[in-house]
């Protein structure tokens, strides 16, 4: 009896020591008690697939189809469908910021310039641009201090103030010089919202930029 | 004929029962302790191809989660950023571009590098719900549920680990008492937010809507403590938040 309890206690201790307490850090994939349908063979976002040759589970839309959530183009010439979540690389001023080979100025007619757009632009600007260009766009954002090659462009400078809207849009889309492209992370409408907010920011002085 | 059962055997059945009881209790207790997501999942901290540090990027530099996890507001799936996003800051001539830690990034992006492959960085997924349960980030994030509720203080983690259980009871605990977990929409990615950071006048103005009830609401709350629960209850009412608890909502 005494021996039994001694052995039992020892077994429990080794068990607990081997497994560790709750919340301890470990790096092997978690143990699944009943793995019945936990991992199904289906396509998931950002996951590889063994089915397609290129190994991607995400497929490009088939020619001539429109993904769900997108609206049909108004006329055939417009080409690519537009929607609020559009990242399209389509034609036209709205999608490129260009008229022919030149940067356009002013805003595309697809856009309604209102308070909501500016609010959106402010939020997106603070997420995507302030790290480098600073809250007021003066080029003194926190990350700019770590860059090997200064300076980060001052968006309050007369140079940038003079740039047409289309060029600002194009810069966000494709980047410029050291600045990387944001076409993969900011959708078309938000890019225009940022341009609109940036214009508002340039009008007000740097200190009252918040409104 | 001798004594078939010597005297010491009288206690044997009792002893066996006691031993079996002790063994059973021990096994149940250990299973209780270790066969739940609290044990099997919390603390999962896989080795990532690049030692990416949220406490530097999100904490120290103050990058918003949405700079990288861009589509968390629009999509059920919160994306891991493409290598291009890192490249915007860690490309040639930029931040720490020669760091050895960033070698996998150069393999993915730097066409001049001899090891260039162009393949995505193989990040290891930390949080993963079973495939029979449906989860959607955008519904939660657009209803004022912060990342911190389900992922812990990521902005203080040098390496991301599984901080909460994300088990079914965890989901339901919130769905049943949602008022303790809501916050204003612009604070969703501010993991350090507390009720006392919120300005009372602005808050009431935000939830009052067009009718101009802000003053009334404020007066009604005059002797209540200003905490997350009070704010959450107001938000729940003004957005009409009503999380589902029927099985078909998550097991569809």
Coordinates of C-alpha atoms in Angstrom, one line a residue:
Chain A
X1 CA 0.0 0.0 0.0
X2 CA 2.7 2.4 1.0
X3 CA 4.7 1.4 -2.0
X4 CA 1.7 1.9 -4.3
X5 CA 1.1 5.4 -3.1
X6 CA 4.8 6.2 -3.4
X7 CA 4.9 5.0 -7.0
X8 CA 1.7 6.8 -7.8
X9 CA 3.0 10.1 -6.4
X10 CA 6.2 9.7 -8.4
X11 CA 4.3 8.9 -11.6
X12 CA 2.1 12.1 -11.1
X13 CA 5.1 14.2 -10.5
X14 CA 7.0 12.9 -13.6
X15 CA 3.9 13.4 -15.6
X16 CA 3.4 17.0 -14.5
X17 CA 7.0 17.9 -14.9
X18 CA 7.1 16.3 -18.4
X19 CA 4.0 18.1 -19.6
X20 CA 4.6 21.4 -17.8
X21 CA 2.0 23.7 -16.3
X22 CA -0.9 25.4 -18.2
X23 CA 0.2 28.3 -20.3
X24 CA 3.9 27.3 -20.6
X25 CA 5.4 28.2 -24.0
X26 CA 6.0 25.3 -26.4
X27 CA 6.7 25.1 -30.1
X28 CA 5.3 21.8 -31.3
X29 CA 1.8 22.1 -33.0
X30 CA -0.9 21.8 -30.4
X31 CA -2.2 18.3 -29.6
X32 CA -5.7 17.7 -30.9
X33 CA -7.6 15.3 -28.7
X34 CA -10.4 14.3 -31.2
X35 CA -9.0 15.4 -34.6
X36 CA -12.1 14.1 -36.4
X37 CA -12.9 17.0 -38.7
X38 CA -10.5 19.6 -37.5
X39 CA -8.4 19.8 -40.6
X40 CA -10.5 19.3 -43.7
X41 CA -9.2 19.1 -47.2
X42 CA -10.5 22.3 -48.6
X43 CA -9.2 25.6 -49.9
X44 CA -8.5 28.3 -47.3
X45 CA -7.2 31.8 -47.5
X46 CA -3.4 32.2 -47.8
X47 CA -2.9 28.4 -47.7
X48 CA -1.1 26.3 -50.2
X49 CA -2.9 23.7 -52.3
X50 CA -1.5 20.5 -53.8
X51 CA -4.2 20.4 -56.4
X52 CA -3.1 23.3 -58.7
X53 CA 0.1 23.4 -60.5
X54 CA 1.2 26.7 -59.1
X55 CA 0.5 25.6 -55.6
X56 CA -1.9 28.4 -54.7
X57 CA -5.3 27.9 -53.2
X58 CA -6.4 31.4 -54.2
X59 CA -7.4 31.4 -57.9
X60 CA -7.6 34.3 -60.3
X61 CA -11.1 34.9 -61.7
X62 CA -11.8 33.2 -65.0
X63 CA -11.8 35.6 -68.0
X64 CA -15.2 37.2 -68.5
X65 CA -16.5 36.6 -64.9
X66 CA -16.9 39.0 -62.1
X67 CA -16.0 38.1 -58.5
X68 CA -18.7 38.2 -55.9
X69 CA -19.0 41.6 -54.2
X70 CA -17.9 43.4 -57.4
X71 CA -20.3 45.3 -59.6
X72 CA -20.5 45.0 -63.3
X73 CA -18.7 47.7 -65.3
X74 CA -21.1 50.5 -66.4
X75 CA -20.0 50.1 -70.0
X76 CA -17.7 47.7 -71.8
X77 CA -15.0 50.3 -72.4
X78 CA -14.6 50.9 -68.7
X79 CA -13.2 47.5 -68.6
X80 CA -12.7 46.3 -65.0
X81 CA -15.5 46.2 -62.5
X82 CA -15.4 48.6 -59.6
X83 CA -16.5 48.2 -56.0
X84 CA -15.7 49.6 -52.6
X85 CA -13.0 46.9 -52.2
X86 CA -11.5 47.2 -55.5
X87 CA -7.8 46.7 -56.2
X88 CA -8.3 46.6 -59.9
X89 CA -5.5 47.5 -62.2
X90 CA -8.0 48.8 -64.7
X91 CA -8.2 51.6 -67.1
X92 CA -9.5 55.2 -66.7
X93 CA -8.6 58.0 -64.4
X94 CA -10.2 56.5 -61.4
X95 CA -8.0 53.4 -61.5
X96 CA -4.7 54.9 -62.7
X97 CA -4.6 58.6 -61.9
X98 CA -3.6 59.2 -65.5
X99 CA -5.3 60.8 -68.5
X100 CA -3.5 59.2 -71.4
X101 CA 0.1 59.6 -70.6
X102 CA -0.3 62.6 -68.2
X103 CA -1.2 62.9 -64.6
X104 CA -4.6 64.3 -64.2
X105 CA -5.6 66.9 -61.6
X106 CA -8.9 67.0 -59.7
X107 CA -10.9 64.0 -58.5
X108 CA -12.5 61.4 -60.7
X109 CA -16.3 61.5 -61.0
X110 CA -16.8 58.1 -59.4
X111 CA -15.9 59.8 -56.1
X112 CA -18.2 61.8 -53.9
X113 CA -16.2 64.3 -52.0
X114 CA -17.8 64.6 -48.6
X115 CA -17.1 64.5 -44.9
X116 CA -17.2 60.7 -44.8
X117 CA -14.6 60.4 -47.5
X118 CA -12.3 62.8 -45.6
X119 CA -12.8 60.9 -42.3
X120 CA -12.0 57.7 -44.1
X121 CA -8.9 59.3 -45.7
X122 CA -7.7 60.6 -42.3
X123 CA -8.0 57.1 -40.8
X124 CA -6.2 55.4 -43.7
X125 CA -3.6 58.2 -43.8
X126 CA -2.8 57.6 -40.1
X127 CA -2.6 53.9 -40.5
X128 CA -0.5 53.8 -43.7
X129 CA 1.4 57.1 -44.1
X130 CA 2.1 58.5 -40.6
X131 CA 4.7 55.9 -39.7
X132 CA 7.0 57.5 -42.3
X133 CA 5.6 60.9 -43.2
X134 CA 4.4 61.9 -39.7
X135 CA 1.0 62.9 -38.3
X136 CA 1.0 66.2 -40.2
X137 CA 2.8 64.8 -43.3
X138 CA 6.0 66.7 -42.6
X139 CA 8.3 63.8 -43.2
X140 CA 9.3 63.3 -39.6
X141 CA 7.4 60.1 -38.8
X142 CA 8.9 57.7 -36.3
X143 CA 10.2 55.2 -38.9
X144 CA 12.0 57.9 -40.9
X145 CA 14.5 58.2 -38.0
X146 CA 15.6 54.6 -38.6
X147 CA 16.2 55.0 -42.4
X148 CA 19.6 54.5 -43.7
X149 CA 19.0 57.1 -46.5
X150 CA 17.1 60.2 -45.4
X151 CA 15.0 62.1 -46.0
X152 CA 11.4 61.0 -46.2
X153 CA 9.5 63.4 -48.4
X154 CA 7.8 66.4 -46.6
X155 CA 4.3 66.3 -47.9
X156 CA 3.8 69.9 -46.6
X157 CA 6.4 71.2 -49.0
X158 CA 5.5 73.5 -51.9
X159 CA 6.8 70.8 -54.2
X160 CA 4.2 68.3 -53.1
X161 CA 1.5 70.9 -52.8
X162 CA 2.0 71.6 -56.5
X163 CA 1.7 68.0 -57.6
X164 CA -1.6 67.1 -59.4
X165 CA -4.0 64.7 -57.6
X166 CA -3.5 62.1 -60.2
X167 CA 0.3 62.0 -59.4
X168 CA -0.4 61.6 -55.7
X169 CA -2.6 58.7 -56.4
X170 CA -0.1 57.2 -58.7
X171 CA 2.6 57.6 -56.1
X172 CA 0.6 55.7 -53.5
X173 CA -0.2 53.0 -56.1
X174 CA 3.3 52.5 -57.4
X175 CA 5.6 54.2 -54.9
X176 CA 8.4 56.5 -55.9
X177 CA 12.1 56.2 -55.4
X178 CA 12.5 54.8 -51.9
X179 CA 8.8 54.6 -51.1
X180 CA 7.3 51.3 -51.8
X181 CA 4.0 50.6 -53.7
X182 CA 0.8 50.4 -51.7
X183 CA -1.4 49.0 -54.5
X184 CA -1.6 45.7 -52.7
X185 CA -2.8 47.0 -49.3
X186 CA -4.9 50.1 -50.0
X187 CA -7.8 49.8 -52.3
X188 CA -8.6 52.3 -55.1
X189 CA -11.2 54.2 -53.2
X190 CA -9.1 54.5 -50.1
X191 CA -6.2 55.8 -52.1
X192 CA -8.4 58.6 -53.4
X193 CA -9.7 59.3 -49.9
X194 CA -6.1 59.6 -48.7
X195 CA -5.3 62.0 -51.5
X196 CA -8.4 64.1 -50.5
X197 CA -7.3 64.1 -46.9
X198 CA -3.7 65.0 -47.8
X199 CA -5.0 68.0 -49.7
X200 CA -7.1 69.1 -46.7
X201 CA -4.0 68.6 -44.5
X202 CA -1.9 70.8 -46.8
X203 CA -4.5 73.6 -46.7
X204 CA -4.6 73.8 -42.9
X205 CA -1.4 74.6 -41.1
X206 CA 0.6 71.7 -39.8
X207 CA -0.5 72.3 -36.2
X208 CA -4.2 72.2 -36.8
X209 CA -3.9 69.2 -39.1
X210 CA -6.1 67.1 -36.9
X211 CA -9.3 68.5 -38.4
Chain B
X1 CA -7.0 -28.3 5.4
X2 CA -5.3 -25.1 6.3
X3 CA -6.7 -21.6 6.4
X4 CA -7.4 -20.8 2.7
X5 CA -7.6 -17.0 3.4
X6 CA -5.0 -16.0 5.9
X7 CA -5.8 -13.2 8.2
X8 CA -4.1 -10.5 6.2
X9 CA -6.4 -11.0 3.2
X10 CA -9.3 -9.6 5.2
X11 CA -8.4 -6.1 4.3
X12 CA -7.3 -6.9 0.7
X13 CA -10.5 -5.9 -1.1
X14 CA -10.6 -2.6 0.8
X15 CA -7.0 -1.9 -0.1
X16 CA -7.5 -2.7 -3.7
X17 CA -10.6 -0.4 -3.8
X18 CA -8.6 2.4 -2.2
X19 CA -5.8 2.0 -4.6
X20 CA -8.1 1.9 -7.6
X21 CA -9.9 5.0 -6.3
X22 CA -6.6 6.9 -5.9
X23 CA -5.5 5.9 -9.4
X24 CA -8.8 6.9 -10.9
X25 CA -8.8 10.2 -9.2
X26 CA -5.3 10.9 -10.3
X27 CA -6.0 10.1 -13.9
X28 CA -9.2 12.2 -13.9
X29 CA -7.4 15.1 -12.3
X30 CA -4.6 15.0 -14.8
X31 CA -7.0 14.7 -17.7
X32 CA -9.1 17.5 -16.3
X33 CA -6.0 19.6 -16.1
X34 CA -4.4 18.8 -19.4
X35 CA -7.0 17.7 -21.9
X36 CA -8.4 21.1 -22.5
X37 CA -7.4 23.9 -24.8
X38 CA -6.3 25.8 -21.8
X39 CA -3.4 23.4 -21.6
X40 CA -3.0 22.0 -25.2
X41 CA -3.1 25.4 -26.9
X42 CA -2.4 28.3 -24.7
X43 CA 1.3 29.1 -24.9
X44 CA 1.8 27.7 -28.4
X45 CA 4.7 29.7 -29.8
X46 CA 6.1 28.2 -33.0
X47 CA 9.4 29.2 -34.4
X48 CA 8.9 31.6 -37.3
X49 CA 11.1 31.8 -40.4
X50 CA 11.9 35.5 -39.5
X51 CA 12.1 36.4 -35.8
X52 CA 9.4 39.1 -36.4
X53 CA 8.8 41.2 -33.3
X54 CA 5.4 42.7 -32.7
X55 CA 6.6 44.5 -29.6
X56 CA 9.0 46.5 -31.8
X57 CA 6.8 47.1 -34.8
X58 CA 3.4 47.5 -33.1
X59 CA 4.5 48.6 -29.7
X60 CA 7.6 50.7 -30.1
X61 CA 7.0 52.0 -33.6
X62 CA 3.3 52.2 -33.0
X63 CA 2.3 50.8 -36.3
X64 CA -1.4 50.1 -36.5
X65 CA -2.3 46.4 -36.9
X66 CA -4.1 47.3 -40.1
X67 CA -0.9 48.5 -41.7
X68 CA 0.0 44.8 -42.1
X69 CA -3.1 42.9 -41.3
X70 CA -4.8 45.0 -44.0
X71 CA -8.1 43.1 -44.6
X72 CA -9.1 42.3 -41.0
X73 CA -11.9 44.8 -41.3
X74 CA -13.2 43.6 -44.6
X75 CA -12.7 39.9 -44.6
X76 CA -13.4 36.8 -42.5
X77 CA -9.7 36.0 -42.7
X78 CA -7.1 38.3 -41.2
X79 CA -4.3 38.2 -43.6
X80 CA -0.6 37.8 -42.9
X81 CA 1.1 40.6 -44.8
X82 CA 2.8 40.0 -48.1
X83 CA 6.6 40.3 -48.2
X84 CA 6.2 43.5 -50.1
X85 CA 4.9 45.2 -46.9
X86 CA 8.1 44.3 -45.0
X87 CA 10.1 45.3 -48.1
X88 CA 8.6 48.8 -48.0
X89 CA 10.7 49.4 -44.8
X90 CA 13.4 46.8 -45.0
X91 CA 14.3 47.1 -48.7
X92 CA 17.8 48.2 -49.8
X93 CA 18.9 51.5 -48.3
X94 CA 16.1 51.4 -45.8
X95 CA 15.8 50.0 -42.3
X96 CA 18.3 47.2 -41.2
X97 CA 18.4 46.0 -44.8
X98 CA 21.5 43.9 -44.2
X99 CA 20.3 42.2 -41.1
X100 CA 20.9 38.4 -41.1
X101 CA 17.5 38.0 -39.5
X102 CA 15.9 39.2 -42.7
X103 CA 17.5 36.7 -45.0
X104 CA 14.2 34.9 -45.8
X105 CA 12.7 38.3 -46.8
X106 CA 15.5 38.9 -49.2
X107 CA 15.0 35.5 -50.7
X108 CA 11.4 36.3 -51.3
X109 CA 11.9 39.9 -52.6
X110 CA 15.4 40.8 -53.6
X111 CA 15.9 39.9 -57.3
X112 CA 19.6 40.9 -56.9
X113 CA 20.2 38.4 -54.2
X114 CA 21.9 35.1 -55.1
X115 CA 19.4 33.1 -53.1
X116 CA 16.3 34.8 -54.7
X117 CA 13.4 32.3 -54.9
X118 CA 10.4 34.6 -55.2
X119 CA 8.4 32.3 -52.9
X120 CA 6.3 33.7 -50.1
X121 CA 7.8 33.6 -46.6
X122 CA 6.5 30.4 -44.9
X123 CA 5.0 31.9 -41.8
X124 CA 3.7 29.3 -39.3
X125 CA 0.1 29.8 -38.3
X126 CA -0.5 30.2 -34.6
X127 CA -4.2 30.5 -34.1
X128 CA -6.3 28.1 -36.1
X129 CA -9.9 27.2 -35.4
X130 CA -11.0 23.7 -36.4
X131 CA -12.5 23.7 -39.9
X132 CA -16.0 22.7 -38.7
X133 CA -16.3 26.0 -36.9
X134 CA -17.0 29.2 -38.8
X135 CA -15.1 32.3 -37.7
X136 CA -15.2 35.8 -39.1
X137 CA -12.9 38.6 -38.2
X138 CA -14.8 41.5 -39.8
X139 CA -18.0 41.0 -37.9
X140 CA -16.1 41.2 -34.6
X141 CA -13.7 44.0 -35.5
X142 CA -16.5 46.2 -36.9
X143 CA -18.5 45.7 -33.8
X144 CA -15.9 47.1 -31.4
X145 CA -14.4 43.8 -30.3
X146 CA -10.7 44.4 -30.0
X147 CA -7.9 42.1 -31.1
X148 CA -6.8 41.9 -27.5
X149 CA -9.9 40.0 -26.5
X150 CA -8.9 37.0 -28.6
X151 CA -5.1 37.4 -29.1
X152 CA -3.9 39.0 -25.9
X153 CA -1.4 41.9 -25.8
X154 CA 0.2 41.2 -29.1
X155 CA 1.9 44.6 -29.1
X156 CA 3.9 43.5 -26.1
X157 CA 4.9 40.1 -27.5
X158 CA 8.4 39.7 -28.9
X159 CA 7.1 36.4 -30.4
X160 CA 3.4 35.8 -31.0
X161 CA 2.0 33.0 -28.9
X162 CA -1.5 31.6 -28.4
X163 CA -2.7 33.7 -25.4
X164 CA -6.3 32.8 -25.2
X165 CA -8.0 29.4 -25.5
X166 CA -10.3 30.3 -28.4
X167 CA -12.3 27.2 -27.4
X168 CA -16.1 27.1 -27.8
X169 CA -16.7 28.1 -24.2
X170 CA -14.4 31.1 -24.7
X171 CA -16.5 32.2 -27.7
X172 CA -19.7 31.7 -25.9
X173 CA -18.6 33.4 -22.7
X174 CA -18.3 36.6 -24.7
X175 CA -21.4 36.1 -26.9
X176 CA -23.5 35.8 -23.7
X177 CA -21.9 38.8 -21.9
X178 CA -20.9 40.9 -24.7
X179 CA -21.3 44.2 -22.9
X180 CA -18.0 43.7 -21.0
X181 CA -16.0 43.4 -24.2
X182 CA -17.0 46.2 -26.5
X183 CA -15.2 49.5 -27.1
X184 CA -15.4 52.4 -29.5
X185 CA -14.6 51.5 -33.1
X186 CA -11.5 53.7 -33.4
X187 CA -9.9 52.0 -30.4
X188 CA -10.2 48.4 -31.7
X189 CA -6.6 48.2 -32.7
X190 CA -5.4 50.1 -29.6
X191 CA -4.7 47.1 -27.4
X192 CA -3.9 49.2 -24.3
X193 CA -7.3 51.0 -24.3
X194 CA -9.1 51.4 -21.0
X195 CA -12.4 53.1 -20.2
X196 CA -10.6 55.9 -18.3
X197 CA -8.9 57.0 -21.6
X198 CA -12.3 57.8 -23.0
X199 CA -13.5 61.4 -22.8
X200 CA -17.0 61.3 -21.3
X201 CA -18.5 64.2 -23.3
X202 CA -17.1 62.9 -26.6
X203 CA -18.3 59.4 -25.8
X204 CA -21.9 60.5 -25.1
X205 CA -21.9 62.7 -28.2
X206 CA -20.9 59.7 -30.3
X207 CA -23.6 57.3 -29.0
X208 CA -26.4 59.8 -28.7
X209 CA -27.0 60.1 -32.4
X210 CA -29.1 62.8 -33.9
X211 CA -31.6 63.4 -31.1
X212 CA -29.2 65.3 -28.9
X213 CA -29.7 63.0 -25.9
X214 CA -26.1 63.2 -24.8
X215 CA -26.8 65.4 -21.8
X216 CA -29.6 63.1 -20.6
X217 CA -27.5 60.0 -21.0
X218 CA -24.7 61.6 -19.0
X219 CA -27.0 62.6 -16.2
X220 CA -28.5 59.2 -15.9
X221 CA -25.0 57.7 -15.5
X222 CA -23.9 60.4 -13.0
X223 CA -23.4 58.0 -10.1
X224 CA -22.3 54.9 -12.0
X225 CA -18.6 53.9 -12.2
X226 CA -17.0 54.8 -15.5
X227 CA -15.7 51.4 -16.6
X228 CA -15.5 49.1 -19.6
X229 CA -18.8 47.5 -18.7
X230 CA -20.8 50.8 -18.6
X231 CA -19.3 51.9 -21.9
X232 CA -19.8 48.5 -23.4
X233 CA -23.5 48.4 -22.4
X234 CA -24.0 51.7 -24.1
X235 CA -22.3 50.6 -27.2
X236 CA -24.2 47.4 -27.3
X237 CA -27.5 49.3 -27.1
X238 CA -26.6 51.9 -29.6
X239 CA -25.3 49.4 -32.2
X240 CA -27.9 46.9 -31.3
X241 CA -25.3 44.2 -30.9
X242 CA -26.7 40.7 -30.5
X243 CA -24.2 37.9 -30.9
X244 CA -25.6 34.6 -31.9
X245 CA -25.5 31.6 -29.5
X246 CA -27.4 29.0 -31.6
X247 CA -25.3 26.1 -32.9
X248 CA -25.9 26.9 -36.5
X249 CA -24.2 30.3 -36.3
X250 CA -20.8 28.8 -35.9
X251 CA -21.3 25.3 -37.1
X252 CA -22.7 26.0 -40.5

